[in-house]
Amino acid sequence: MPRSTELSSSALHAHFATVMQQIQDAAKAANRDPDSIALLAVSKTKPASAIAELYRAGQRQFGENYVQEAIEKIQELQAHDDIVWHFIGPLQSNKTKDVAEHFAWVHSIDREKLVRRLANQRPKTLGPLNVLIQVNIDDEASKAGVNLTEIPELAASIASAEQLKLRGIMAIPNPDASAEQQKQSFAELQKAYKELQEQHPDVDTLSLGMSNDLQLAIAHGSTMVRIGTALFGAREK
Ligand SMILES: *Cc1c(COP(=O)(O)O)cnc(C)c1O
């Protein structure tokens, strides 16, 4: 299988500066403090060397989608012990133990079974696992994520699980929807996030926005944008 196109270190640093600037500009346009928006660098399919390069530029939070691939990179980068690893891909229940043992955050919780397993499998020595409820906002056939109406029950379950900390909501709005439909989806997510905060005041994270919809996400209250392509270049798989 061909390796993903690898960028030179100067290109990576330039992309990083551009994305940071885009976040600043979008925050300003939305009348928001840029420091209230975290950048999660999505490094799936990219080599550990590219992660190390962004680390040198100052990036600390990285997101991965595939458990086995991620664990190899986490081990390779063990010396960079202040990297915060986020699992953002679809989670199969037979992989929860690996995720509970190697990650600080999980963005893709969409069923009770995952809550139970992660809570049991999270090593006490690591402290609570930060979790986000994945919301399927456009009712897509992809199935991942809960409907808006299912958020309260799953949230209550997470909030009562000792080794888990409920931090908020994650969503991947349909990129092919019309501009109008996109706006509506982002607005619904922003509303759901506020309602969740009313029930759970510790909730502080709306994980929303990718390379192509970062501005719209920040305009709708995103506190964490997940950026892959704009940082690392296109993926080949
Ligand atoms: C791959 C991925 C991203 C990054 O997408 P880009 O369009 O490359 O920025 C963000 N979030 C999730 C859940 C992903 O799987």
mmCIF file of C-alpha atoms and ligand atoms in Angstrom:
data_model
loop_
_atom_site.group_PDB
_atom_site.id
_atom_site.type_symbol
_atom_site.label_atom_id
_atom_site.label_comp_id
_atom_site.label_asym_id
_atom_site.label_seq_id
_atom_site.Cartn_x
_atom_site.Cartn_y
_atom_site.Cartn_z
ATOM 1 C CA MET A 1 0.000 0.000 0.000
ATOM 2 C CA PRO A 2 1.419 3.426 -0.843
ATOM 3 C CA ARG A 3 2.401 5.563 2.065
ATOM 4 C CA SER A 4 0.474 8.802 2.532
ATOM 5 C CA THR A 5 2.161 11.730 0.896
ATOM 6 C CA GLU A 6 4.608 13.097 3.425
ATOM 7 C CA LEU A 7 5.146 16.802 3.745
ATOM 8 C CA SER A 8 8.491 18.438 4.368
ATOM 9 C CA SER A 9 8.929 19.884 7.823
ATOM 10 C CA SER A 10 8.801 23.428 6.461
ATOM 11 C CA ALA A 11 5.495 22.707 4.723
ATOM 12 C CA LEU A 12 4.086 21.258 7.965
ATOM 13 C CA HIS A 13 5.155 24.313 9.932
ATOM 14 C CA ALA A 14 3.623 26.595 7.287
ATOM 15 C CA HIS A 15 0.342 24.660 7.366
ATOM 16 C CA PHE A 16 0.295 24.855 11.146
ATOM 17 C CA ALA A 17 0.722 28.638 11.045
ATOM 18 C CA THR A 18 -2.037 28.944 8.431
ATOM 19 C CA VAL A 19 -4.499 26.860 10.453
ATOM 20 C CA MET A 20 -3.742 28.798 13.644
ATOM 21 C CA GLN A 21 -4.394 31.996 11.709
ATOM 22 C CA GLN A 22 -7.687 30.610 10.342
ATOM 23 C CA ILE A 23 -8.804 29.834 13.892
ATOM 24 C CA GLN A 24 -7.850 33.360 14.991
ATOM 25 C CA ASP A 25 -9.706 34.938 12.082
ATOM 26 C CA ALA A 26 -12.811 32.797 12.528
ATOM 27 C CA ALA A 27 -12.852 33.556 16.259
ATOM 28 C CA LYS A 28 -12.573 37.264 15.574
ATOM 29 C CA ALA A 29 -15.373 37.115 13.004
ATOM 30 C CA ALA A 30 -17.558 35.346 15.565
ATOM 31 C CA ASN A 31 -16.613 37.753 18.359
ATOM 32 C CA ARG A 32 -15.002 34.971 20.323
ATOM 33 C CA ASP A 33 -11.762 34.569 22.238
ATOM 34 C CA PRO A 34 -9.398 32.504 20.040
ATOM 35 C CA ASP A 35 -8.053 30.850 23.194
ATOM 36 C CA SER A 36 -11.472 29.271 23.719
ATOM 37 C CA ILE A 37 -10.927 27.111 20.616
ATOM 38 C CA ALA A 38 -8.500 24.193 20.775
ATOM 39 C CA LEU A 39 -6.822 22.685 17.739
ATOM 40 C CA LEU A 40 -6.888 18.895 17.543
ATOM 41 C CA ALA A 41 -4.423 17.719 14.884
ATOM 42 C CA VAL A 42 -5.879 14.644 13.170
ATOM 43 C CA SER A 43 -2.927 12.442 12.263
ATOM 44 C CA LYS A 44 -4.605 9.259 10.997
ATOM 45 C CA THR A 45 -2.575 7.547 8.235
ATOM 46 C CA LYS A 46 0.318 9.966 8.856
ATOM 47 C CA PRO A 47 3.657 8.797 10.258
ATOM 48 C CA ALA A 48 4.932 9.444 13.777
ATOM 49 C CA SER A 49 7.629 11.651 12.250
ATOM 50 C CA ALA A 50 4.974 14.105 11.049
ATOM 51 C CA ILE A 51 3.422 14.189 14.519
ATOM 52 C CA ALA A 52 6.843 14.846 16.048
ATOM 53 C CA GLU A 53 7.334 17.712 13.601
ATOM 54 C CA LEU A 54 4.048 19.393 14.583
ATOM 55 C CA TYR A 55 4.974 18.783 18.197
ATOM 56 C CA ARG A 56 8.125 20.824 17.598
ATOM 57 C CA ALA A 57 5.887 23.601 16.264
ATOM 58 C CA GLY A 58 4.040 23.550 19.600
ATOM 59 C CA GLN A 59 1.052 21.279 18.919
ATOM 60 C CA ARG A 60 0.155 18.918 21.797
ATOM 61 C CA GLN A 61 -3.293 17.425 21.052
ATOM 62 C CA PHE A 62 -3.499 14.717 18.397
ATOM 63 C CA GLY A 63 -6.470 12.706 17.128
ATOM 64 C CA GLU A 64 -6.384 9.176 15.717
ATOM 65 C CA ASN A 65 -9.092 6.976 14.138
ATOM 66 C CA TYR A 66 -7.686 3.452 14.047
ATOM 67 C CA VAL A 67 -6.756 1.758 17.313
ATOM 68 C CA GLN A 68 -3.854 -0.407 16.166
ATOM 69 C CA GLU A 69 -2.250 2.297 14.044
ATOM 70 C CA ALA A 70 -2.618 4.766 16.896
ATOM 71 C CA ILE A 71 -1.054 2.531 19.530
ATOM 72 C CA GLU A 72 2.014 1.994 17.368
ATOM 73 C CA LYS A 73 2.494 5.754 17.057
ATOM 74 C CA ILE A 74 1.770 6.365 20.740
ATOM 75 C CA GLN A 75 4.494 3.880 21.628
ATOM 76 C CA GLU A 76 6.889 5.338 19.097
ATOM 77 C CA LEU A 77 6.328 8.805 20.554
ATOM 78 C CA GLN A 78 6.449 7.788 24.224
ATOM 79 C CA ALA A 79 9.242 10.252 24.959
ATOM 80 C CA HIS A 80 6.871 13.100 24.042
ATOM 81 C CA ASP A 81 5.004 12.458 27.239
ATOM 82 C CA ASP A 82 2.852 15.590 27.227
ATOM 83 C CA ILE A 83 1.039 14.676 24.018
ATOM 84 C CA VAL A 84 -2.698 14.382 24.662
ATOM 85 C CA TRP A 85 -4.122 11.556 22.538
ATOM 86 C CA HIS A 86 -7.754 11.648 21.369
ATOM 87 C CA PHE A 87 -9.558 8.679 19.866
ATOM 88 C CA ILE A 88 -12.021 10.057 17.285
ATOM 89 C CA GLY A 89 -12.886 7.072 15.056
ATOM 90 C CA PRO A 90 -15.732 4.558 15.218
ATOM 91 C CA LEU A 91 -15.195 2.409 18.298
ATOM 92 C CA GLN A 92 -15.878 -1.330 18.272
ATOM 93 C CA SER A 93 -16.562 -2.799 21.674
ATOM 94 C CA ASN A 94 -13.709 -5.314 21.338
ATOM 95 C CA LYS A 95 -11.292 -2.338 21.134
ATOM 96 C CA THR A 96 -12.452 -0.438 24.199
ATOM 97 C CA LYS A 97 -9.728 -1.832 26.455
ATOM 98 C CA ASP A 98 -6.952 -0.595 24.164
ATOM 99 C CA VAL A 99 -8.603 2.812 23.991
ATOM 100 C CA ALA A 100 -9.144 2.987 27.759
ATOM 101 C CA GLU A 101 -5.463 2.209 28.347
ATOM 102 C CA HIS A 102 -3.841 4.472 25.748
ATOM 103 C CA PHE A 103 -5.955 7.564 25.225
ATOM 104 C CA ALA A 104 -6.897 10.620 27.287
ATOM 105 C CA TRP A 105 -10.069 11.398 25.314
ATOM 106 C CA VAL A 106 -12.692 9.511 23.281
ATOM 107 C CA HIS A 107 -14.966 11.516 20.933
ATOM 108 C CA SER A 108 -17.084 8.683 19.555
ATOM 109 C CA ILE A 109 -19.273 7.398 22.385
ATOM 110 C CA ASP A 110 -22.692 6.533 21.006
ATOM 111 C CA ARG A 111 -23.992 3.627 23.078
ATOM 112 C CA GLU A 112 -24.366 2.414 26.600
ATOM 113 C CA LYS A 113 -22.228 -0.664 26.027
ATOM 114 C CA LEU A 114 -19.175 1.511 25.324
ATOM 115 C CA VAL A 115 -19.794 3.499 28.494
ATOM 116 C CA ARG A 116 -19.881 0.358 30.648
ATOM 117 C CA ARG A 117 -16.826 -1.201 29.070
ATOM 118 C CA LEU A 118 -14.667 1.942 29.087
ATOM 119 C CA ALA A 119 -15.614 2.684 32.702
ATOM 120 C CA ASN A 120 -14.588 -0.833 33.766
ATOM 121 C CA GLN A 121 -11.436 -0.923 31.689
ATOM 122 C CA ARG A 122 -9.997 2.525 32.416
ATOM 123 C CA PRO A 123 -6.939 1.965 34.641
ATOM 124 C CA LYS A 124 -7.390 3.822 37.948
ATOM 125 C CA THR A 125 -3.804 5.055 37.739
ATOM 126 C CA LEU A 126 -4.604 7.106 34.632
ATOM 127 C CA GLY A 127 -7.467 9.127 36.099
ATOM 128 C CA PRO A 128 -10.809 9.589 34.373
ATOM 129 C CA LEU A 129 -11.129 9.201 30.605
ATOM 130 C CA ASN A 130 -12.569 12.337 28.989
ATOM 131 C CA VAL A 131 -15.509 11.446 26.774
ATOM 132 C CA LEU A 132 -17.720 13.124 24.195
ATOM 133 C CA ILE A 133 -21.071 11.890 22.941
ATOM 134 C CA GLN A 134 -21.066 11.545 19.168
ATOM 135 C CA VAL A 135 -24.232 13.007 17.687
ATOM 136 C CA ASN A 136 -25.537 11.910 14.293
ATOM 137 C CA ILE A 137 -26.920 15.284 13.286
ATOM 138 C CA ASP A 138 -27.893 14.606 9.697
ATOM 139 C CA ASP A 139 -29.406 11.179 10.314
ATOM 140 C CA GLU A 140 -26.983 9.711 7.862
ATOM 141 C CA ALA A 141 -26.900 6.065 6.966
ATOM 142 C CA SER A 142 -23.411 5.904 8.520
ATOM 143 C CA LYS A 143 -25.184 5.044 11.810
ATOM 144 C CA ALA A 144 -22.401 6.396 14.040
ATOM 145 C CA GLY A 145 -23.737 8.735 16.687
ATOM 146 C CA VAL A 146 -26.948 9.150 18.662
ATOM 147 C CA ASN A 147 -29.953 11.275 17.747
ATOM 148 C CA LEU A 148 -30.449 14.569 19.565
ATOM 149 C CA THR A 149 -33.216 13.039 21.679
ATOM 150 C CA GLU A 150 -30.916 10.291 22.957
ATOM 151 C CA ILE A 151 -28.286 12.648 24.392
ATOM 152 C CA PRO A 152 -29.737 13.131 27.915
ATOM 153 C CA GLU A 153 -29.910 9.435 28.772
ATOM 154 C CA LEU A 154 -26.411 8.633 27.529
ATOM 155 C CA ALA A 155 -25.069 11.758 29.242
ATOM 156 C CA ALA A 156 -26.583 10.720 32.567
ATOM 157 C CA SER A 157 -25.024 7.307 32.237
ATOM 158 C CA ILE A 158 -21.564 8.745 31.502
ATOM 159 C CA ALA A 159 -21.855 11.284 34.306
ATOM 160 C CA SER A 160 -22.488 8.526 36.817
ATOM 161 C CA ALA A 161 -19.580 6.353 35.630
ATOM 162 C CA GLU A 162 -16.676 6.757 37.993
ATOM 163 C CA GLN A 163 -13.769 6.448 35.595
ATOM 164 C CA LEU A 164 -15.314 8.623 32.876
ATOM 165 C CA LYS A 165 -15.648 12.376 32.654
ATOM 166 C CA LEU A 166 -18.378 13.781 30.430
ATOM 167 C CA ARG A 167 -16.876 16.716 28.509
ATOM 168 C CA GLY A 168 -19.426 17.341 25.749
ATOM 169 C CA ILE A 169 -20.487 16.564 22.201
ATOM 170 C CA MET A 170 -18.787 15.629 18.941
ATOM 171 C CA ALA A 171 -20.353 15.645 15.484
ATOM 172 C CA ILE A 172 -19.438 15.285 11.818
ATOM 173 C CA PRO A 173 -22.128 17.183 9.897
ATOM 174 C CA ASN A 174 -22.681 15.969 6.339
ATOM 175 C CA PRO A 175 -20.119 17.858 4.197
ATOM 176 C CA ASP A 176 -22.246 17.391 1.088
ATOM 177 C CA ALA A 177 -25.369 19.017 2.510
ATOM 178 C CA SER A 178 -26.579 22.332 1.083
ATOM 179 C CA ALA A 179 -25.225 25.482 2.735
ATOM 180 C CA GLU A 180 -28.608 26.052 4.312
ATOM 181 C CA GLN A 181 -28.842 22.506 5.656
ATOM 182 C CA GLN A 182 -25.304 22.783 7.042
ATOM 183 C CA LYS A 183 -26.135 25.960 8.920
ATOM 184 C CA GLN A 184 -29.203 24.350 10.389
ATOM 185 C CA SER A 185 -27.243 21.301 11.543
ATOM 186 C CA PHE A 186 -24.550 23.422 13.168
ATOM 187 C CA ALA A 187 -27.206 25.519 14.902
ATOM 188 C CA GLU A 188 -28.940 22.396 16.236
ATOM 189 C CA LEU A 189 -25.651 21.111 17.596
ATOM 190 C CA GLN A 190 -24.926 24.416 19.297
ATOM 191 C CA LYS A 191 -28.354 24.286 20.938
ATOM 192 C CA ALA A 192 -27.902 20.669 22.032
ATOM 193 C CA TYR A 193 -24.518 21.579 23.513
ATOM 194 C CA LYS A 194 -26.048 24.438 25.535
ATOM 195 C CA GLU A 195 -28.824 22.171 26.804
ATOM 196 C CA LEU A 196 -26.274 19.563 27.837
ATOM 197 C CA GLN A 197 -24.322 22.240 29.718
ATOM 198 C CA GLU A 198 -27.460 23.184 31.627
ATOM 199 C CA GLN A 199 -27.808 19.593 32.854
ATOM 200 C CA HIS A 200 -24.068 19.034 33.314
ATOM 201 C CA PRO A 201 -22.307 22.308 34.170
ATOM 202 C CA ASP A 202 -18.823 20.749 33.829
ATOM 203 C CA VAL A 203 -19.375 20.163 30.122
ATOM 204 C CA ASP A 204 -16.945 22.398 28.236
ATOM 205 C CA THR A 205 -16.264 20.836 24.829
ATOM 206 C CA LEU A 206 -18.053 21.056 21.507
ATOM 207 C CA SER A 207 -15.875 19.054 19.098
ATOM 208 C CA LEU A 208 -16.990 20.395 15.750
ATOM 209 C CA GLY A 209 -15.308 21.525 12.544
ATOM 210 C CA MET A 210 -12.827 19.942 10.152
ATOM 211 C CA SER A 211 -10.570 21.349 7.426
ATOM 212 C CA ASN A 212 -13.492 22.398 5.242
ATOM 213 C CA ASP A 213 -15.993 23.726 7.773
ATOM 214 C CA LEU A 214 -13.833 25.217 10.508
ATOM 215 C CA GLN A 215 -15.248 28.749 10.113
ATOM 216 C CA LEU A 216 -18.884 27.629 10.281
ATOM 217 C CA ALA A 217 -18.098 25.473 13.321
ATOM 218 C CA ILE A 218 -16.402 28.322 15.170
ATOM 219 C CA ALA A 219 -19.342 30.601 14.333
ATOM 220 C CA HIS A 220 -21.544 28.002 16.046
ATOM 221 C CA GLY A 221 -19.598 27.696 19.257
ATOM 222 C CA SER A 222 -17.078 24.963 18.530
ATOM 223 C CA THR A 223 -14.435 24.720 21.247
ATOM 224 C CA MET A 224 -12.327 22.109 19.449
ATOM 225 C CA VAL A 225 -11.711 21.836 15.724
ATOM 226 C CA ARG A 226 -10.382 18.538 14.361
ATOM 227 C CA ILE A 227 -8.053 19.288 11.484
ATOM 228 C CA GLY A 228 -6.301 16.683 9.329
ATOM 229 C CA THR A 229 -5.903 17.575 5.660
ATOM 230 C CA ALA A 230 -5.168 21.281 6.166
ATOM 231 C CA LEU A 231 -2.247 20.355 8.452
ATOM 232 C CA PHE A 232 -0.828 17.113 7.097
ATOM 233 C CA GLY A 233 -1.964 17.196 3.464
ATOM 234 C CA ALA A 234 -4.274 14.773 1.681
ATOM 235 C CA ARG A 235 -4.637 11.172 2.815
ATOM 236 C CA GLU A 236 -4.211 8.281 0.439
ATOM 237 C CA LYS A 237 -6.353 5.759 2.234
HETATM 238 C C1 LIG B 1 -10.401 12.436 9.469
HETATM 239 C C2 LIG B 1 -11.217 13.142 10.466
HETATM 240 C C3 LIG B 1 -11.069 14.522 10.698
HETATM 241 C C4 LIG B 1 -10.142 15.409 9.891
HETATM 242 O O1 LIG B 1 -10.724 15.699 8.658
HETATM 243 P P1 LIG B 1 -10.018 16.704 7.616
HETATM 244 O O2 LIG B 1 -11.106 16.991 6.641
HETATM 245 O O3 LIG B 1 -8.884 15.946 7.015
HETATM 246 O O4 LIG B 1 -9.590 17.898 8.364
HETATM 247 C C5 LIG B 1 -11.823 15.088 11.695
HETATM 248 N N1 LIG B 1 -12.685 14.365 12.445
HETATM 249 C C6 LIG B 1 -12.863 13.044 12.250
HETATM 250 C C7 LIG B 1 -13.822 12.302 13.107
HETATM 251 C C8 LIG B 1 -12.147 12.395 11.249
HETATM 252 O O5 LIG B 1 -12.343 11.085 11.060
#
